[in-house]
């Protein structure tokens, strides 16, 4: 493997650089904090002729996703980026993109949803999109953002998948951080990511209809096809990640582990907090507390089997949710994980800490505290960590 | 009442950049309301998202800070349920004409008694100086480094075309007339649109060689004229300011009440 130069760059700009290497035909992005730097930098790359992309400036996110679906339907490789209210405004379009099997890629600079207005970071924007039929992958540092973005079209456009992909990049905590990272050469990417060959496209010579009215005789089949495609996508996603590892040396798994060997208690995280959690685990291990860490990288399709293997010997799972699922009695990651263990003969005690909402800093010390508390857990718990009232 | 009785000082200092025109708009709104003698508790201010929307935090009325582009939709809901209240919707370029453009034309068409204040700085300030539907042809923005090829909306013509019954334009240089215009707009029974040219030195100024807020204010002084001025014949590029439309059309809430009365009688 070639030794590459590491360069320092703001992660949002790096995301745009990676998109710029993907030969994207159409990009339609509406500015929204903290995503705007991606939109800006991509427009610079287009203006400077560094990528041959039609950049459509739209009047809202509803339109940016509509433009992407239209472009994708004609066989173009399409890209957008957003977060928070922008993602909520797009919500109506997301299931259409997946049902019409449009392999769009979208960066989401995860930010809370109103009200009250907050522009910082948490996962409240992505959670309402869970059932939209998109593949959702989370990143925890700048290098991962670059790698996962570069791999996203390979995954989305694979003939066994043909589904849109979201790359989650925690707002500010990741987007606005300057980090060291390395980029493959354009030639290597061109080899890794061949031009998109669509199954079916809108073309005047071969008329066809997409997304038309479907009666009950056909509609359920479409829904089943979408779900099957998403459930089956996992093995192809892993195949693409394996190829990346062979070529570029960095390994990605649907569920990743850190010091889980023999751990009685396992913390479960998703997104940027995972690196901080690693330091917390180190500190806890130094104190003699038997703790490990499991990181959910692939949020949809949910990696149930991989999770079961990763935590098989744990007595307690402490799930850290960066979003609330109001009225459920637990955060979204927590409830999904609980479902995984239904039907298992032996299952861990699962506790849930909802934390980091609205950009609250989650420190190494917080993970130490949560880890110590979880290690003593006797039954299921659901707690807003550090929140008064 | 002194101006400070109308603001929530606990939220100061405000987030607007040094030299921003939005504070002047807020100050003028307060003075207009003071002159009209409307009770603070009878006023509802509804804003969307962006620099303009922060006004809801600073003004000590009933304030509703909503989502991007929907200030008028929320305001319509408030007005229909409590028609006796005075509704003011300060909005930025995007709220009023991009993402929220539909709401503006339909509020105008219905002639609902809301005062729409367009804090028109010709740019998206909060997100970093992208061009907006109010950025002029040839103007520069972070997303238009070689000049904007879109033409901007003419706020006044658009509001007139959509049927607003009160349409005016002013600038942050012309503070005294701005206060008078706002008084008339707020008391006008029907949908009022006030286009206020408000300087953004941070983004629009910097990108368009208008180095300081003072330069931009001077620009408003030299490039605008009262409606009907002969100067316009000599230089058609001058922007007219003043009250363009002030008509009595049926007001939406009043019409709605009439329908309720009619339907109740026929039952």
GROMACS .gro file of C-alpha atoms in nm, chain B residues 1-232:
model
  232
  390UNK     CA    1  -4.225   5.405   2.740
  391UNK     CA    2  -3.852   5.413   2.678
  392UNK     CA    3  -3.717   5.179   2.407
  393UNK     CA    4  -3.557   4.950   2.662
  394UNK     CA    5  -3.899   4.862   2.801
  395UNK     CA    6  -3.972   4.694   2.469
  396UNK     CA    7  -3.665   4.473   2.465
  397UNK     CA    8  -3.540   4.176   2.662
  398UNK     CA    9  -3.207   4.301   2.779
  399UNK     CA   10  -3.120   3.964   2.924
  400UNK     CA   11  -3.064   3.839   2.569
  401UNK     CA   12  -2.820   4.118   2.487
  402UNK     CA   13  -2.568   4.169   2.338
  403UNK     CA   14  -2.753   4.065   2.024
  404UNK     CA   15  -2.595   3.844   1.759
  405UNK     CA   16  -2.621   4.089   1.471
  406UNK     CA   17  -2.282   4.192   1.330
  407UNK     CA   18  -2.144   4.543   1.387
  408UNK     CA   19  -2.300   4.769   1.125
  409UNK     CA   20  -2.593   4.537   1.049
  410UNK     CA   21  -2.914   4.716   0.953
  411UNK     CA   22  -3.145   4.478   1.137
  412UNK     CA   23  -3.105   4.662   1.469
  413UNK     CA   24  -3.222   4.981   1.300
  414UNK     CA   25  -3.530   4.799   1.174
  415UNK     CA   26  -3.599   4.668   1.524
  416UNK     CA   27  -3.552   5.014   1.675
  417UNK     CA   28  -3.789   5.163   1.419
  418UNK     CA   29  -4.050   4.894   1.484
  419UNK     CA   30  -4.037   4.972   1.855
  420UNK     CA   31  -4.074   5.346   1.794
  421UNK     CA   32  -4.364   5.293   1.555
  422UNK     CA   33  -4.542   5.077   1.811
  423UNK     CA   34  -4.470   5.329   2.088
  424UNK     CA   35  -4.613   5.609   1.871
  425UNK     CA   36  -4.924   5.405   1.798
  426UNK     CA   37  -4.972   5.331   2.167
  427UNK     CA   38  -5.051   4.962   2.111
  428UNK     CA   39  -5.027   4.757   2.430
  429UNK     CA   40  -4.728   4.525   2.437
  430UNK     CA   41  -4.952   4.232   2.522
  431UNK     CA   42  -5.166   4.293   2.212
  432UNK     CA   43  -4.876   4.238   1.974
  433UNK     CA   44  -4.755   3.906   1.838
  434UNK     CA   45  -4.428   3.897   1.646
  435UNK     CA   46  -4.368   3.583   1.440
  436UNK     CA   47  -4.033   3.513   1.277
  437UNK     CA   48  -3.880   3.234   1.069
  438UNK     CA   49  -3.510   3.149   1.054
  439UNK     CA   50  -3.199   3.350   0.982
  440UNK     CA   51  -3.046   3.672   1.109
  441UNK     CA   52  -3.384   3.848   1.088
  442UNK     CA   53  -3.559   3.586   1.298
  443UNK     CA   54  -3.354   3.658   1.608
  444UNK     CA   55  -3.568   3.967   1.657
  445UNK     CA   56  -3.815   3.738   1.836
  446UNK     CA   57  -3.567   3.686   2.115
  447UNK     CA   58  -3.501   4.056   2.165
  448UNK     CA   59  -3.850   4.207   2.144
  449UNK     CA   60  -4.063   4.193   2.458
  450UNK     CA   61  -4.397   4.114   2.292
  451UNK     CA   62  -4.559   3.777   2.246
  452UNK     CA   63  -4.301   3.629   2.014
  453UNK     CA   64  -4.304   3.308   1.814
  454UNK     CA   65  -3.977   3.194   1.662
  455UNK     CA   66  -4.070   2.928   1.408
  456UNK     CA   67  -3.902   2.747   1.117
  457UNK     CA   68  -3.750   2.866   0.793
  458UNK     CA   69  -4.001   3.024   0.559
  459UNK     CA   70  -4.313   2.958   0.761
  460UNK     CA   71  -4.348   3.276   0.968
  461UNK     CA   72  -4.655   3.385   0.771
  462UNK     CA   73  -4.817   3.043   0.797
  463UNK     CA   74  -4.780   3.044   1.176
  464UNK     CA   75  -4.891   3.409   1.187
  465UNK     CA   76  -5.201   3.320   0.984
  466UNK     CA   77  -5.291   3.061   1.247
  467UNK     CA   78  -5.247   3.310   1.530
  468UNK     CA   79  -5.443   3.581   1.351
  469UNK     CA   80  -5.736   3.358   1.261
  470UNK     CA   81  -5.776   3.236   1.618
  471UNK     CA   82  -5.719   3.578   1.781
  472UNK     CA   83  -5.807   3.838   1.516
  473UNK     CA   84  -5.802   4.118   1.773
  474UNK     CA   85  -5.424   4.091   1.811
  475UNK     CA   86  -5.173   4.285   1.601
  476UNK     CA   87  -4.957   4.048   1.398
  477UNK     CA   88  -4.612   4.143   1.272
  478UNK     CA   89  -4.393   3.903   1.075
  479UNK     CA   90  -4.036   4.024   1.024
  480UNK     CA   91  -3.868   3.802   0.765
  481UNK     CA   92  -3.544   3.769   0.576
  482UNK     CA   93  -3.492   3.710   0.205
  483UNK     CA   94  -3.535   3.335   0.231
  484UNK     CA   95  -3.830   3.339   0.472
  485UNK     CA   96  -4.024   3.577   0.252
  486UNK     CA   97  -3.922   3.491  -0.103
  487UNK     CA   98  -3.740   3.159  -0.133
  488UNK     CA   99  -3.853   2.874   0.088
  489UNK     CA  100  -4.146   3.083   0.214
  490UNK     CA  101  -4.239   3.251  -0.113
  491UNK     CA  102  -4.566   3.066  -0.146
  492UNK     CA  103  -4.688   3.177   0.194
  493UNK     CA  104  -4.622   3.540   0.109
  494UNK     CA  105  -4.819   3.544  -0.215
  495UNK     CA  106  -5.113   3.361  -0.061
  496UNK     CA  107  -5.121   3.578   0.250
  497UNK     CA  108  -5.126   3.876   0.013
  498UNK     CA  109  -5.400   3.721  -0.200
  499UNK     CA  110  -5.616   3.658   0.106
  500UNK     CA  111  -5.543   4.002   0.244
  501UNK     CA  112  -5.512   3.878   0.599
  502UNK     CA  113  -5.434   4.151   0.851
  503UNK     CA  114  -5.064   4.082   0.909
  504UNK     CA  115  -4.771   4.319   0.863
  505UNK     CA  116  -4.490   4.149   0.673
  506UNK     CA  117  -4.160   4.327   0.726
  507UNK     CA  118  -3.898   4.225   0.472
  508UNK     CA  119  -3.554   4.278   0.624
  509UNK     CA  120  -3.405   4.284   0.277
  510UNK     CA  121  -3.026   4.255   0.288
  511UNK     CA  122  -2.993   4.088  -0.056
  512UNK     CA  123  -2.803   3.792   0.088
  513UNK     CA  124  -2.826   3.489   0.316
  514UNK     CA  125  -2.628   3.631   0.605
  515UNK     CA  126  -2.649   3.369   0.877
  516UNK     CA  127  -2.540   3.074   0.663
  517UNK     CA  128  -2.242   3.254   0.510
  518UNK     CA  129  -2.333   3.494   0.232
  519UNK     CA  130  -2.501   3.276  -0.029
  520UNK     CA  131  -2.707   3.465  -0.288
  521UNK     CA  132  -3.077   3.495  -0.221
  522UNK     CA  133  -3.379   3.571  -0.442
  523UNK     CA  134  -3.322   3.936  -0.348
  524UNK     CA  135  -2.960   3.942  -0.468
  525UNK     CA  136  -2.946   4.153  -0.782
  526UNK     CA  137  -2.828   4.047  -1.125
  527UNK     CA  138  -2.449   4.079  -1.141
  528UNK     CA  139  -2.409   4.109  -0.763
  529UNK     CA  140  -2.153   3.893  -0.589
  530UNK     CA  141  -2.204   3.634  -0.316
  531UNK     CA  142  -2.007   3.342  -0.180
  532UNK     CA  143  -2.207   3.121  -0.417
  533UNK     CA  144  -2.180   3.372  -0.703
  534UNK     CA  145  -1.806   3.447  -0.719
  535UNK     CA  146  -1.838   3.559  -1.084
  536UNK     CA  147  -2.159   3.750  -1.037
  537UNK     CA  148  -2.519   3.644  -0.997
  538UNK     CA  149  -2.702   3.542  -1.314
  539UNK     CA  150  -3.044   3.526  -1.146
  540UNK     CA  151  -3.254   3.840  -1.145
  541UNK     CA  152  -3.388   3.944  -0.807
  542UNK     CA  153  -3.751   3.974  -0.717
  543UNK     CA  154  -3.882   4.327  -0.702
  544UNK     CA  155  -4.047   4.300  -0.361
  545UNK     CA  156  -4.287   4.586  -0.428
  546UNK     CA  157  -4.404   4.463  -0.768
  547UNK     CA  158  -4.439   4.107  -0.644
  548UNK     CA  159  -4.645   4.213  -0.342
  549UNK     CA  160  -4.863   4.435  -0.561
  550UNK     CA  161  -4.911   4.156  -0.813
  551UNK     CA  162  -5.007   3.912  -0.539
  552UNK     CA  163  -5.272   4.152  -0.413
  553UNK     CA  164  -5.128   4.302  -0.095
  554UNK     CA  165  -5.340   4.600   0.007
  555UNK     CA  166  -5.050   4.796   0.157
  556UNK     CA  167  -4.709   4.797  -0.010
  557UNK     CA  168  -4.418   5.022   0.081
  558UNK     CA  169  -4.043   5.043   0.055
  559UNK     CA  170  -3.791   5.218   0.277
  560UNK     CA  171  -3.430   5.182   0.390
  561UNK     CA  172  -3.233   5.183   0.712
  562UNK     CA  173  -3.090   5.522   0.612
  563UNK     CA  174  -3.438   5.678   0.607
  564UNK     CA  175  -3.524   5.599   0.967
  565UNK     CA  176  -3.782   5.870   1.024
  566UNK     CA  177  -3.986   5.777   0.719
  567UNK     CA  178  -3.938   5.409   0.806
  568UNK     CA  179  -4.108   5.471   1.141
  569UNK     CA  180  -4.397   5.655   0.972
  570UNK     CA  181  -4.436   5.381   0.710
  571UNK     CA  182  -4.433   5.111   0.978
  572UNK     CA  183  -4.702   5.297   1.174
  573UNK     CA  184  -4.923   5.303   0.865
  574UNK     CA  185  -4.846   4.941   0.776
  575UNK     CA  186  -4.925   4.815   1.127
  576UNK     CA  187  -5.255   5.006   1.150
  577UNK     CA  188  -5.357   4.915   0.795
  578UNK     CA  189  -5.644   4.666   0.794
  579UNK     CA  190  -5.521   4.398   0.556
  580UNK     CA  191  -5.196   4.244   0.440
  581UNK     CA  192  -4.910   4.493   0.449
  582UNK     CA  193  -4.570   4.439   0.294
  583UNK     CA  194  -4.286   4.672   0.389
  584UNK     CA  195  -3.965   4.618   0.196
  585UNK     CA  196  -3.682   4.755   0.410
  586UNK     CA  197  -3.338   4.766   0.249
  587UNK     CA  198  -3.114   4.667   0.540
  588UNK     CA  199  -2.737   4.656   0.504
  589UNK     CA  200  -2.529   4.340   0.555
  590UNK     CA  201  -2.172   4.474   0.559
  591UNK     CA  202  -2.036   4.136   0.665
  592UNK     CA  203  -2.141   3.947   0.354
  593UNK     CA  204  -2.314   4.160   0.095
  594UNK     CA  205  -2.092   4.460   0.155
  595UNK     CA  206  -1.770   4.264   0.166
  596UNK     CA  207  -1.852   4.074  -0.153
  597UNK     CA  208  -1.969   4.383  -0.341
  598UNK     CA  209  -1.701   4.638  -0.263
  599UNK     CA  210  -1.920   4.830  -0.021
  600UNK     CA  211  -1.658   4.821   0.246
  601UNK     CA  212  -1.847   4.947   0.549
  602UNK     CA  213  -2.196   4.988   0.686
  603UNK     CA  214  -2.156   5.363   0.635
  604UNK     CA  215  -2.082   5.309   0.265
  605UNK     CA  216  -2.393   5.097   0.237
  606UNK     CA  217  -2.608   5.355   0.414
  607UNK     CA  218  -2.470   5.622   0.182
  608UNK     CA  219  -2.562   5.396  -0.108
  609UNK     CA  220  -2.922   5.385   0.019
  610UNK     CA  221  -2.911   5.764   0.043
  611UNK     CA  222  -2.781   5.822  -0.309
  612UNK     CA  223  -2.950   5.535  -0.493
  613UNK     CA  224  -3.307   5.571  -0.369
  614UNK     CA  225  -3.561   5.846  -0.431
  615UNK     CA  226  -3.917   5.921  -0.318
  616UNK     CA  227  -4.190   5.780  -0.541
  617UNK     CA  228  -4.262   6.008  -0.835
  618UNK     CA  229  -3.933   6.197  -0.819
  619UNK     CA  230  -3.821   6.343  -1.151
  620UNK     CA  231  -3.472   6.202  -1.087
  621UNK     CA  232  -3.608   5.863  -1.190
   0.00000   0.00000   0.00000
